[in-house]
Amino acid sequence: MDQLERLQLADLAHLAPELTLVIAAILLSLLDLVMPSRWNRNIIGWLALGGIAISIVFVSLQIVAINPIDEVTNKLTSGEPIQLLSQSFRVDDFGNLFKLLLLTATGLIILMSLGSVKDEEIPHKGEFYYFFLPAVLGAMIMVSSGDLITLFIGLELLSITSYVMVGMRKKNMASNEGAFKYVVLGGVSSAIILYGMSFLYGISGSTNIVDINMAISDNFSEFQPIIYLAFFLLLAGFGFKIAAAPFHTWAPDAYEGAPSPVTAFLAVVSKAAGFAIIFRVLYNVFGLGAILQTDIHSDVFLSVAVLAAIAMIVGNAVALRQKNMKRLLAYSGVANAGYLLVPISSQYGIVHYSNFSEFFFYLIAYLFMNIGMIAVYMMVSQSTKNEEVSAFAGLYYRAPYTAAATVILILSLAGLPVTGGFFGKLYILLGTLQVQKYWLAAILIGTSVISFYYYFGVIRQMFMRSTYNESEFESKVPAQIALWICAGATLALGIFPHIVLGVIESIFSLPYDFFIR
């Protein structure tokens, strides 16, 4: 870009979703300071939930503004995205769809936390609630980034806030250990990402994604080794952020030590933001323009496919041996990172151009089934004082409706009909077969079958254990509401998958919303 654009006052309207979270976080932090200690801090959680809801409204209005309804066909029409600060920040439907997902997930996580977070476990409950706001703000900045600097600012805002939230159980040694490992490895991964970005900047003289693509396309033969090195550094750094094997070693300890709502945040929001930026950067830097004619283009997507295969195999294999429920969900998340990488590795082409809709549909299903399972785990572990899979023993006899919702979520995690997880994996599988990556499709099917063993182990505990903890099952109303929203959405995705897929495809436009020009 020849001239740096300036941010005008009118442009602030385009930043309304992000500014809402900034203002809400500041006001809630001040309210927490002046609020008498005897007052219930759950009010801060409800107000944070209100801030999330307002931000969702603003994002929805942006989608309507960018995609006006055609009066003749009565369907959405794709319009030009809004670009701020020389494309450093983009308001497009790629980012807006992700923002809706991120905000919905954060809202459900805050909802299930209300009344369930104990004072003796987390002394500063006010901070616990409003820390979610800057964290999801960082994720939203990431998904709208068209520049490496904006991307890294969002990444660090998300990461640093997450480090603090993981360690909020101050008196718990597992929480301290998990937070320490997360901080150290997170710092290393950020350094690796910066190192990879520095090579791209050195080649192009710019941090803008479009300029980088043009520079490496024009100078590929001259800088080929450096371009490969930059790609693998970025892949390793982003692989850490999405907890894909072999960059997943932080996840089991961080998931186990963190408060359950924070575990849900790491599993869904942080992971989704990482996937969004992988999608944006890989395709706009290595999958656009003249670089399509070079060797690195095919090598990039082959590398992503190999990483997906490793994550699916390692995640499911190690999950077979887990007894702690959070660690089992952590390795399940590693496997799901592999499933979500599969459509990214399937290149856009004449035969197959639905990568994004396949990917995003499964990400929606992943959101609901994971947050729902962690909500169940939180209720079960607090009732039984047990964090193992065995804590689910006899759940059907103590809380039959909760057990029924749990079965729906587990069936979705396993990828069985009629659930969102089944159709999500089916769409990804069909897309993989279209591009003739049969070896990757075989691994996807094989590892999914392996996952049946440990997922159905939880169902076996709920229904087939005659000896179980007879303590009274305790559950707060907000947590039950969050659980049933997740279970209902999971069923709806399984019954009406074509409707959801159609909405995604009607909003998202490949030339306008994805490829930065």
Short mmCIF file of C-alpha atoms in Angstrom, two decimals:
data_model
loop_
_atom_site.label_atom_id
_atom_site.label_comp_id
_atom_site.label_asym_id
_atom_site.label_seq_id
_atom_site.Cartn_x
_atom_site.Cartn_y
_atom_site.Cartn_z
CA MET A 1 0.00 0.00 0.00
CA ASP A 2 1.48 3.32 -1.11
CA GLN A 3 -0.16 5.45 1.53
CA LEU A 4 -1.24 4.58 5.03
CA GLU A 5 -4.95 5.06 5.50
CA ARG A 6 -6.12 6.95 8.55
CA LEU A 7 -8.86 5.77 10.83
CA GLN A 8 -11.77 8.20 10.58
CA LEU A 9 -14.32 8.85 13.31
CA ALA A 10 -17.03 7.32 11.12
CA ASP A 11 -14.99 4.11 10.91
CA LEU A 12 -15.56 3.49 14.62
CA ALA A 13 -19.06 2.28 13.73
CA HIS A 14 -17.46 -0.65 11.92
CA LEU A 15 -15.62 -1.49 15.16
CA ALA A 16 -18.79 -1.49 17.27
CA PRO A 17 -18.59 -5.21 18.26
CA GLU A 18 -14.98 -4.82 19.47
CA LEU A 19 -15.57 -1.45 21.15
CA THR A 20 -18.56 -2.90 23.01
CA LEU A 21 -16.30 -5.50 24.62
CA VAL A 22 -13.62 -2.90 25.44
CA ILE A 23 -16.13 -0.61 27.14
CA ALA A 24 -17.82 -3.50 28.97
CA ALA A 25 -14.48 -4.85 30.26
CA ILE A 26 -13.42 -1.42 31.57
CA LEU A 27 -16.77 -0.70 33.25
CA LEU A 28 -16.97 -4.15 34.85
CA SER A 29 -13.41 -3.92 36.19
CA LEU A 30 -14.27 -0.57 37.79
CA LEU A 31 -17.54 -1.96 39.15
CA ASP A 32 -15.67 -4.88 40.70
CA LEU A 33 -13.34 -2.44 42.47
CA VAL A 34 -16.10 -0.32 44.04
CA MET A 35 -18.61 -3.10 44.73
CA PRO A 36 -18.82 -4.04 48.44
CA SER A 37 -17.23 -7.42 49.20
CA ARG A 38 -20.50 -8.79 50.63
CA TRP A 39 -22.28 -8.43 47.28
CA ASN A 40 -22.63 -11.42 45.00
CA ARG A 41 -20.16 -11.18 42.11
CA ASN A 42 -22.49 -13.14 39.84
CA ILE A 43 -23.97 -9.78 38.83
CA ILE A 44 -20.70 -9.09 37.00
CA GLY A 45 -21.14 -12.35 35.13
CA TRP A 46 -24.66 -11.37 34.05
CA LEU A 47 -23.43 -7.94 32.92
CA ALA A 48 -20.57 -9.56 30.98
CA LEU A 49 -23.16 -11.79 29.33
CA GLY A 50 -25.10 -8.65 28.41
CA GLY A 51 -21.99 -7.15 26.80
CA ILE A 52 -21.55 -10.34 24.75
CA ALA A 53 -25.19 -10.16 23.62
CA ILE A 54 -24.85 -6.52 22.48
CA SER A 55 -21.70 -7.39 20.55
CA ILE A 56 -23.56 -10.26 18.82
CA VAL A 57 -26.26 -7.78 17.74
CA PHE A 58 -23.66 -5.46 16.21
CA VAL A 59 -22.00 -8.34 14.31
CA SER A 60 -25.40 -9.45 12.99
CA LEU A 61 -26.11 -5.91 11.78
CA GLN A 62 -22.76 -5.87 9.98
CA ILE A 63 -23.65 -9.10 8.16
CA VAL A 64 -26.96 -7.58 7.03
CA ALA A 65 -25.22 -4.37 5.93
CA ILE A 66 -22.56 -6.20 3.89
CA ASN A 67 -25.07 -8.67 2.37
CA PRO A 68 -28.24 -6.78 1.41
CA ILE A 69 -31.28 -8.88 0.47
CA ASP A 70 -32.09 -8.90 -3.23
CA GLU A 71 -35.68 -7.70 -3.72
CA VAL A 72 -36.26 -10.02 -6.70
CA THR A 73 -34.83 -13.31 -5.40
CA ASN A 74 -35.31 -12.46 -1.70
CA LYS A 75 -31.83 -13.88 -1.02
CA LEU A 76 -28.66 -12.43 0.45
CA THR A 77 -26.27 -10.87 -2.06
CA SER A 78 -22.53 -10.61 -1.46
CA GLY A 79 -21.10 -7.12 -1.15
CA GLU A 80 -17.67 -5.60 -0.82
CA PRO A 81 -15.99 -6.02 2.59
CA ILE A 82 -14.99 -2.98 4.63
CA GLN A 83 -11.24 -2.44 4.93
CA LEU A 84 -9.65 -0.23 7.59
CA LEU A 85 -6.06 0.99 7.93
CA SER A 86 -4.80 -0.32 4.58
CA GLN A 87 -6.49 -3.73 5.07
CA SER A 88 -4.97 -4.17 8.53
CA PHE A 89 -8.51 -4.76 9.78
CA ARG A 90 -11.23 -6.25 7.59
CA VAL A 91 -14.97 -6.36 8.22
CA ASP A 92 -16.03 -9.25 5.99
CA ASP A 93 -18.26 -12.28 6.32
CA PHE A 94 -15.34 -14.62 6.98
CA GLY A 95 -14.56 -12.62 10.11
CA ASN A 96 -18.19 -11.95 11.01
CA LEU A 97 -19.16 -15.63 10.92
CA PHE A 98 -16.24 -16.45 13.17
CA LYS A 99 -17.14 -13.56 15.50
CA LEU A 100 -20.67 -14.91 15.90
CA LEU A 101 -19.23 -18.32 16.74
CA LEU A 102 -16.66 -16.91 19.19
CA LEU A 103 -19.19 -14.68 20.96
CA THR A 104 -21.81 -17.44 21.16
CA ALA A 105 -19.27 -19.82 22.66
CA THR A 106 -18.09 -17.24 25.20
CA GLY A 107 -21.68 -16.42 26.13
CA LEU A 108 -22.48 -20.09 26.78
CA ILE A 109 -19.30 -20.48 28.84
CA ILE A 110 -20.14 -17.46 31.02
CA LEU A 111 -23.73 -18.71 31.36
CA MET A 112 -22.68 -22.15 32.59
CA SER A 113 -20.27 -20.49 35.07
CA LEU A 114 -22.96 -18.43 36.85
CA GLY A 115 -23.56 -19.85 40.29
CA SER A 116 -21.20 -22.78 39.68
CA VAL A 117 -17.91 -21.02 40.41
CA LYS A 118 -17.03 -21.44 44.09
CA ASP A 119 -15.48 -18.64 46.16
CA GLU A 120 -13.05 -21.05 47.82
CA GLU A 121 -11.82 -22.20 44.41
CA ILE A 122 -11.54 -18.80 42.71
CA PRO A 123 -11.19 -15.98 45.27
CA HIS A 124 -11.72 -13.17 42.74
CA LYS A 125 -14.91 -14.12 40.92
CA GLY A 126 -15.39 -10.67 39.42
CA GLU A 127 -12.09 -10.88 37.57
CA PHE A 128 -12.96 -14.39 36.43
CA TYR A 129 -16.07 -13.16 34.62
CA TYR A 130 -14.81 -10.00 32.95
CA PHE A 131 -11.50 -11.55 31.85
CA PHE A 132 -13.46 -13.45 29.21
CA LEU A 133 -14.17 -10.14 27.44
CA PRO A 134 -10.60 -9.09 26.51
CA ALA A 135 -9.82 -12.72 25.69
CA VAL A 136 -12.61 -13.01 23.11
CA LEU A 137 -11.74 -9.49 21.90
CA GLY A 138 -8.25 -10.74 21.03
CA ALA A 139 -9.80 -13.65 19.12
CA MET A 140 -12.07 -11.27 17.21
CA ILE A 141 -9.13 -9.06 16.22
CA MET A 142 -7.33 -12.17 14.94
CA VAL A 143 -10.16 -13.28 12.66
CA SER A 144 -10.44 -9.80 11.09
CA SER A 145 -6.71 -9.31 10.52
CA GLY A 146 -5.32 -8.62 7.08
CA ASP A 147 -1.90 -7.69 8.42
CA LEU A 148 0.66 -9.61 10.47
CA ILE A 149 0.95 -6.85 13.10
CA THR A 150 -2.81 -6.76 13.74
CA LEU A 151 -2.82 -10.54 13.81
CA PHE A 152 -0.07 -10.71 16.43
CA ILE A 153 -1.68 -8.06 18.63
CA GLY A 154 -4.91 -10.06 18.72
CA LEU A 155 -3.01 -13.29 19.29
CA GLU A 156 -1.11 -11.93 22.29
CA LEU A 157 -4.21 -10.31 23.82
CA LEU A 158 -5.95 -13.69 23.65
CA SER A 159 -2.89 -15.62 24.87
CA ILE A 160 -1.93 -13.42 27.82
CA THR A 161 -5.50 -13.26 29.11
CA SER A 162 -5.80 -17.04 28.76
CA TYR A 163 -2.58 -17.56 30.75
CA VAL A 164 -4.08 -15.59 33.65
CA MET A 165 -7.42 -17.42 33.54
CA VAL A 166 -5.80 -20.87 33.55
CA GLY A 167 -4.01 -20.00 36.81
CA MET A 168 -7.01 -18.51 38.63
CA ARG A 169 -7.33 -21.50 40.97
CA LYS A 170 -4.48 -20.11 43.03
CA LYS A 171 -4.55 -22.74 45.75
CA ASN A 172 -4.64 -25.66 43.34
CA MET A 173 -1.24 -27.15 42.43
CA ALA A 174 -2.55 -28.66 39.19
CA SER A 175 -3.75 -25.20 38.13
CA ASN A 176 -0.38 -23.64 38.94
CA GLU A 177 1.48 -26.35 37.03
CA GLY A 178 -0.83 -26.12 34.01
CA ALA A 179 -0.59 -22.32 33.91
CA PHE A 180 3.22 -22.43 34.16
CA LYS A 181 3.54 -24.90 31.29
CA TYR A 182 1.04 -22.93 29.23
CA VAL A 183 2.91 -19.64 29.75
CA VAL A 184 6.33 -21.10 28.95
CA LEU A 185 5.27 -23.06 25.87
CA GLY A 186 2.95 -20.27 24.78
CA GLY A 187 5.83 -17.80 24.91
CA VAL A 188 8.00 -20.16 22.86
CA SER A 189 5.26 -20.60 20.24
CA SER A 190 4.76 -16.83 19.98
CA ALA A 191 8.50 -16.42 19.41
CA ILE A 192 8.40 -19.08 16.69
CA ILE A 193 5.48 -17.29 14.99
CA LEU A 194 7.34 -13.97 15.15
CA TYR A 195 10.45 -15.59 13.73
CA GLY A 196 8.45 -16.94 10.77
CA MET A 197 6.81 -13.55 10.25
CA SER A 198 10.21 -11.83 10.26
CA PHE A 199 11.30 -13.88 7.23
CA LEU A 200 8.14 -12.93 5.34
CA TYR A 201 8.72 -9.28 6.20
CA GLY A 202 12.35 -9.54 5.12
CA ILE A 203 11.31 -10.90 1.71
CA SER A 204 8.47 -8.44 1.09
CA GLY A 205 9.33 -5.35 3.14
CA SER A 206 5.71 -5.35 4.32
CA THR A 207 3.50 -6.92 6.97
CA ASN A 208 0.41 -6.75 4.74
CA ILE A 209 -0.74 -10.21 3.65
CA VAL A 210 -1.43 -9.14 0.04
CA ASP A 211 2.00 -7.54 -0.34
CA ILE A 212 3.68 -10.63 1.11
CA ASN A 213 1.90 -12.90 -1.37
CA MET A 214 2.96 -10.74 -4.30
CA ALA A 215 6.56 -10.56 -3.09
CA ILE A 216 7.08 -14.28 -2.54
CA SER A 217 5.33 -15.06 -5.86
CA ASP A 218 7.71 -12.74 -7.73
CA ASN A 219 10.83 -13.86 -5.90
CA PHE A 220 10.14 -17.54 -5.25
CA SER A 221 13.23 -18.94 -6.99
CA GLU A 222 15.50 -16.48 -5.22
CA PHE A 223 14.12 -16.95 -1.70
CA GLN A 224 12.80 -20.53 -1.90
CA PRO A 225 14.59 -21.90 1.22
CA ILE A 226 13.55 -18.90 3.33
CA ILE A 227 9.92 -19.15 2.17
CA TYR A 228 9.82 -22.83 3.18
CA LEU A 229 11.42 -22.00 6.54
CA ALA A 230 8.90 -19.21 7.19
CA PHE A 231 5.99 -21.53 6.38
CA PHE A 232 7.13 -24.32 8.69
CA LEU A 233 7.80 -21.87 11.53
CA LEU A 234 4.29 -20.45 11.18
CA LEU A 235 2.77 -23.92 10.95
CA ALA A 236 4.53 -24.98 14.15
CA GLY A 237 3.51 -21.82 16.02
CA PHE A 238 -0.11 -21.98 14.94
CA GLY A 239 -0.11 -25.74 15.56
CA PHE A 240 0.54 -24.94 19.22
CA LYS A 241 -2.38 -22.52 19.35
CA ILE A 242 -4.83 -25.14 18.05
CA ALA A 243 -3.27 -27.96 20.13
CA ALA A 244 -2.54 -30.19 17.13
CA ALA A 245 -0.06 -33.03 17.70
CA PRO A 246 2.90 -32.94 18.02
CA PHE A 247 2.44 -29.36 19.36
CA HIS A 248 -0.19 -30.35 21.93
CA THR A 249 1.87 -31.16 25.04
CA TRP A 250 0.59 -28.14 26.97
CA ALA A 251 -3.08 -28.99 26.50
CA PRO A 252 -3.68 -31.92 28.93
CA ASP A 253 -2.10 -30.14 31.91
CA ALA A 254 -3.67 -26.77 31.10
CA TYR A 255 -7.12 -28.32 30.57
CA GLU A 256 -6.87 -30.35 33.79
CA GLY A 257 -5.62 -27.47 35.94
CA ALA A 258 -7.84 -24.69 34.63
CA PRO A 259 -11.33 -23.97 36.00
CA SER A 260 -13.85 -25.91 33.91
CA PRO A 261 -15.26 -22.82 32.10
CA VAL A 262 -11.72 -21.79 31.16
CA THR A 263 -11.09 -25.30 29.86
CA ALA A 264 -14.13 -24.84 27.61
CA PHE A 265 -12.77 -21.48 26.46
CA LEU A 266 -9.40 -22.98 25.54
CA ALA A 267 -11.04 -25.93 23.80
CA VAL A 268 -13.41 -23.86 21.66
CA VAL A 269 -12.72 -20.11 21.45
CA SER A 270 -8.92 -20.14 21.48
CA LYS A 271 -8.83 -23.10 19.08
CA ALA A 272 -11.37 -21.54 16.70
CA ALA A 273 -9.40 -18.28 16.51
CA GLY A 274 -6.25 -20.26 15.71
CA PHE A 275 -8.02 -22.10 12.90
CA ALA A 276 -9.39 -18.87 11.47
CA ILE A 277 -5.96 -17.34 11.14
CA ILE A 278 -4.47 -20.54 9.71
CA PHE A 279 -7.19 -20.51 7.06
CA ARG A 280 -6.68 -16.81 6.30
CA VAL A 281 -2.88 -16.79 6.22
CA LEU A 282 -2.26 -20.10 4.42
CA TYR A 283 -4.61 -19.38 1.56
CA ASN A 284 -3.85 -15.67 1.17
CA VAL A 285 -0.07 -16.04 1.43
CA PHE A 286 0.60 -19.49 -0.05
CA GLY A 287 -2.59 -20.23 -2.02
CA LEU A 288 -3.24 -17.13 -4.11
CA GLY A 289 -1.84 -15.58 -7.27
CA ALA A 290 1.36 -16.57 -9.07
CA ILE A 291 2.56 -18.79 -6.22
CA LEU A 292 -0.04 -21.35 -7.36
CA GLN A 293 2.39 -22.25 -10.14
CA THR A 294 5.28 -23.02 -7.76
CA ASP A 295 6.23 -26.20 -5.90
CA ILE A 296 5.62 -24.70 -2.46
CA HIS A 297 1.87 -24.44 -3.06
CA SER A 298 1.35 -28.21 -3.14
CA ASP A 299 3.96 -28.76 -0.41
CA VAL A 300 2.13 -26.38 1.93
CA PHE A 301 -1.15 -28.25 1.72
CA LEU A 302 0.53 -31.64 1.87
CA SER A 303 2.22 -30.54 5.11
CA VAL A 304 -1.12 -29.47 6.57
CA ALA A 305 -2.60 -32.86 5.58
CA VAL A 306 0.27 -34.69 7.32
CA LEU A 307 -0.23 -32.56 10.45
CA ALA A 308 -3.95 -33.40 10.36
CA ALA A 309 -3.18 -37.12 10.13
CA ILE A 310 -0.71 -36.98 13.04
CA ALA A 311 -3.21 -35.09 15.20
CA MET A 312 -6.02 -37.56 14.47
CA ILE A 313 -3.85 -40.60 15.20
CA VAL A 314 -2.08 -39.28 18.32
CA GLY A 315 -5.18 -37.66 19.82
CA ASN A 316 -7.37 -40.73 19.56
CA ALA A 317 -4.64 -43.23 20.48
CA VAL A 318 -3.61 -41.43 23.68
CA ALA A 319 -7.23 -40.72 24.67
CA LEU A 320 -7.79 -44.49 24.97
CA ARG A 321 -5.67 -44.59 28.13
CA GLN A 322 -7.10 -41.54 29.92
CA LYS A 323 -8.95 -41.87 33.21
CA ASN A 324 -9.21 -38.15 34.03
CA MET A 325 -12.18 -36.64 32.18
CA LYS A 326 -10.51 -33.32 31.39
CA ARG A 327 -7.43 -35.02 30.00
CA LEU A 328 -9.66 -37.25 27.89
CA LEU A 329 -11.38 -34.15 26.49
CA ALA A 330 -7.97 -32.57 25.88
CA TYR A 331 -6.83 -35.47 23.71
CA SER A 332 -10.26 -35.54 22.05
CA GLY A 333 -9.58 -31.89 21.22
CA VAL A 334 -6.23 -32.85 19.69
CA ALA A 335 -8.02 -35.38 17.46
CA ASN A 336 -10.67 -32.82 16.51
CA ALA A 337 -7.94 -30.36 15.59
CA GLY A 338 -6.87 -32.97 13.05
CA TYR A 339 -10.42 -33.32 11.69
CA LEU A 340 -10.67 -29.53 11.30
CA LEU A 341 -7.32 -29.35 9.50
CA VAL A 342 -8.51 -31.82 6.85
CA PRO A 343 -10.72 -29.34 4.91
CA ILE A 344 -7.97 -26.70 5.15
CA SER A 345 -5.56 -29.14 3.48
CA SER A 346 -8.06 -29.77 0.65
CA GLN A 347 -7.26 -27.00 -1.81
CA TYR A 348 -9.88 -24.89 -3.53
CA GLY A 349 -10.42 -25.90 -7.13
CA ILE A 350 -12.97 -26.52 -9.86
CA VAL A 351 -13.87 -29.92 -8.41
CA HIS A 352 -14.02 -28.83 -4.79
CA TYR A 353 -14.67 -25.30 -3.54
CA SER A 354 -16.74 -25.87 -0.38
CA ASN A 355 -13.79 -26.13 2.05
CA PHE A 356 -14.96 -23.29 4.23
CA SER A 357 -18.57 -24.42 4.61
CA GLU A 358 -17.45 -27.98 5.49
CA PHE A 359 -14.94 -26.65 7.97
CA PHE A 360 -17.28 -24.10 9.56
CA PHE A 361 -20.20 -26.52 9.90
CA TYR A 362 -18.05 -28.95 11.87
CA LEU A 363 -16.65 -26.09 13.95
CA ILE A 364 -20.21 -25.12 14.94
CA ALA A 365 -20.93 -28.72 15.92
CA TYR A 366 -17.63 -28.86 17.82
CA LEU A 367 -18.59 -25.72 19.75
CA PHE A 368 -21.84 -27.11 21.10
CA MET A 369 -20.71 -30.67 21.83
CA ASN A 370 -17.59 -29.58 23.70
CA ILE A 371 -19.12 -26.80 25.77
CA GLY A 372 -22.02 -29.11 26.61
CA MET A 373 -19.73 -31.93 27.73
CA ILE A 374 -17.66 -29.62 29.91
CA ALA A 375 -20.86 -28.24 31.46
CA VAL A 376 -21.88 -31.81 32.36
CA TYR A 377 -18.43 -32.56 33.70
CA MET A 378 -18.53 -29.43 35.86
CA MET A 379 -21.84 -30.48 37.44
CA VAL A 380 -20.75 -34.10 37.93
CA SER A 381 -17.33 -33.31 39.41
CA GLN A 382 -18.79 -30.76 41.85
CA SER A 383 -21.40 -33.27 43.02
CA THR A 384 -19.06 -36.24 43.43
CA LYS A 385 -15.76 -34.42 44.22
CA ASN A 386 -14.27 -36.71 41.61
CA GLU A 387 -12.63 -35.61 38.34
CA GLU A 388 -12.23 -39.08 36.83
CA VAL A 389 -14.40 -40.69 34.17
CA SER A 390 -15.74 -42.89 36.98
CA ALA A 391 -17.52 -39.82 38.38
CA PHE A 392 -20.17 -40.40 35.69
CA ALA A 393 -21.05 -43.80 37.20
CA GLY A 394 -24.79 -44.12 37.68
CA LEU A 395 -25.55 -40.64 36.35
CA TYR A 396 -28.68 -41.98 34.65
CA TYR A 397 -30.11 -43.04 38.03
CA ARG A 398 -29.31 -39.72 39.72
CA ALA A 399 -30.09 -37.28 36.89
CA PRO A 400 -31.80 -39.04 33.95
CA TYR A 401 -32.45 -35.88 31.92
CA THR A 402 -28.86 -34.72 32.27
CA ALA A 403 -27.72 -38.21 31.24
CA ALA A 404 -29.95 -38.04 28.14
CA ALA A 405 -28.41 -34.71 27.10
CA THR A 406 -24.95 -36.18 27.70
CA VAL A 407 -25.69 -39.12 25.39
CA ILE A 408 -26.62 -36.71 22.59
CA LEU A 409 -23.34 -34.84 23.03
CA ILE A 410 -21.24 -38.01 23.17
CA LEU A 411 -22.89 -39.40 20.04
CA SER A 412 -21.97 -36.14 18.30
CA LEU A 413 -18.37 -36.33 19.51
CA ALA A 414 -18.18 -39.89 18.20
CA GLY A 415 -19.70 -38.81 14.89
CA LEU A 416 -22.83 -40.96 14.95
CA PRO A 417 -26.28 -40.15 13.47
CA VAL A 418 -28.39 -38.08 13.99
CA THR A 419 -26.14 -35.37 15.34
CA GLY A 420 -24.17 -32.37 14.15
CA GLY A 421 -20.88 -34.20 14.63
CA PHE A 422 -21.97 -36.95 12.22
CA PHE A 423 -22.81 -34.60 9.37
CA GLY A 424 -19.76 -32.44 10.10
CA LYS A 425 -17.44 -35.41 9.65
CA LEU A 426 -19.46 -36.65 6.68
CA TYR A 427 -19.11 -33.36 4.80
CA ILE A 428 -15.36 -33.25 5.51
CA LEU A 429 -14.99 -36.88 4.38
CA LEU A 430 -16.86 -36.26 1.11
CA GLY A 431 -14.75 -33.19 0.41
CA THR A 432 -11.57 -35.17 1.02
CA LEU A 433 -12.71 -37.86 -1.39
CA GLN A 434 -13.49 -35.22 -4.02
CA VAL A 435 -9.85 -34.08 -4.06
CA GLN A 436 -8.74 -37.74 -4.08
CA LYS A 437 -6.85 -37.71 -0.78
CA TYR A 438 -7.95 -41.26 -0.07
CA TRP A 439 -5.20 -41.91 2.49
CA LEU A 440 -6.37 -38.95 4.58
CA ALA A 441 -10.01 -40.06 4.31
CA ALA A 442 -9.02 -43.56 5.48
CA ILE A 443 -7.26 -42.12 8.55
CA LEU A 444 -10.30 -39.95 9.32
CA ILE A 445 -12.62 -42.98 9.22
CA GLY A 446 -10.23 -45.26 11.13
CA THR A 447 -9.53 -42.82 13.96
CA SER A 448 -13.23 -41.98 14.28
CA VAL A 449 -13.96 -45.68 14.82
CA ILE A 450 -11.21 -45.86 17.45
CA SER A 451 -12.80 -42.93 19.31
CA PHE A 452 -15.96 -44.97 19.88
CA TYR A 453 -14.17 -46.92 22.61
CA TYR A 454 -13.41 -44.04 24.96
CA TYR A 455 -16.56 -42.05 24.20
CA PHE A 456 -18.79 -45.05 24.87
CA GLY A 457 -16.81 -45.69 28.04
CA VAL A 458 -18.53 -42.62 29.49
CA ILE A 459 -21.96 -43.92 28.42
CA ARG A 460 -21.12 -47.29 29.97
CA GLN A 461 -20.37 -45.55 33.27
CA MET A 462 -23.70 -43.69 33.21
CA PHE A 463 -25.95 -46.64 32.44
CA MET A 464 -24.15 -49.90 33.29
CA ARG A 465 -22.47 -49.33 36.63
CA SER A 466 -24.46 -50.80 39.51
CA THR A 467 -22.16 -49.24 42.11
CA TYR A 468 -22.07 -45.49 41.96
CA ASN A 469 -21.69 -42.43 44.14
CA GLU A 470 -25.06 -41.82 45.77
CA SER A 471 -24.34 -38.21 46.67
CA GLU A 472 -27.05 -35.76 45.66
CA PHE A 473 -26.61 -34.44 42.13
CA GLU A 474 -26.21 -30.66 42.25
CA SER A 475 -26.68 -28.45 39.24
CA LYS A 476 -27.33 -24.75 38.89
CA VAL A 477 -30.07 -23.52 36.58
CA PRO A 478 -27.73 -21.49 34.30
CA ALA A 479 -25.51 -24.55 33.78
CA GLN A 480 -28.55 -26.69 32.92
CA ILE A 481 -29.76 -24.05 30.46
CA ALA A 482 -26.33 -23.98 28.77
CA LEU A 483 -26.31 -27.79 28.64
CA TRP A 484 -29.72 -28.06 26.99
CA ILE A 485 -28.93 -25.27 24.52
CA CYS A 486 -25.87 -27.28 23.48
CA ALA A 487 -27.76 -30.58 23.31
CA GLY A 488 -30.67 -29.01 21.39
CA ALA A 489 -28.34 -27.29 18.93
CA THR A 490 -26.43 -30.55 18.41
CA LEU A 491 -29.67 -32.35 17.52
CA ALA A 492 -30.82 -29.48 15.29
CA LEU A 493 -27.54 -29.62 13.36
CA GLY A 494 -28.12 -33.34 12.85
CA ILE A 495 -31.75 -32.99 11.73
CA PHE A 496 -31.42 -29.86 9.57
CA PRO A 497 -27.79 -29.84 8.39
CA HIS A 498 -28.71 -28.61 4.89
CA ILE A 499 -30.33 -25.48 6.31
CA VAL A 500 -27.26 -24.51 8.35
CA LEU A 501 -24.94 -25.30 5.44
CA GLY A 502 -27.14 -23.26 3.12
CA VAL A 503 -27.02 -20.24 5.45
CA ILE A 504 -23.22 -20.43 5.65
CA GLU A 505 -22.87 -20.64 1.87
CA SER A 506 -25.35 -17.80 1.29
CA ILE A 507 -23.41 -15.46 3.60
CA PHE A 508 -19.85 -16.45 2.74
CA SER A 509 -18.42 -15.41 -0.63
CA LEU A 510 -15.09 -16.86 -1.73
CA PRO A 511 -13.88 -13.92 -3.84
CA TYR A 512 -15.18 -11.15 -1.54
CA ASP A 513 -14.80 -12.49 1.98
CA PHE A 514 -11.82 -14.79 1.85
CA PHE A 515 -9.21 -13.76 -0.68
CA ILE A 516 -7.75 -10.38 0.23
CA ARG A 517 -7.21 -8.25 -2.86
#
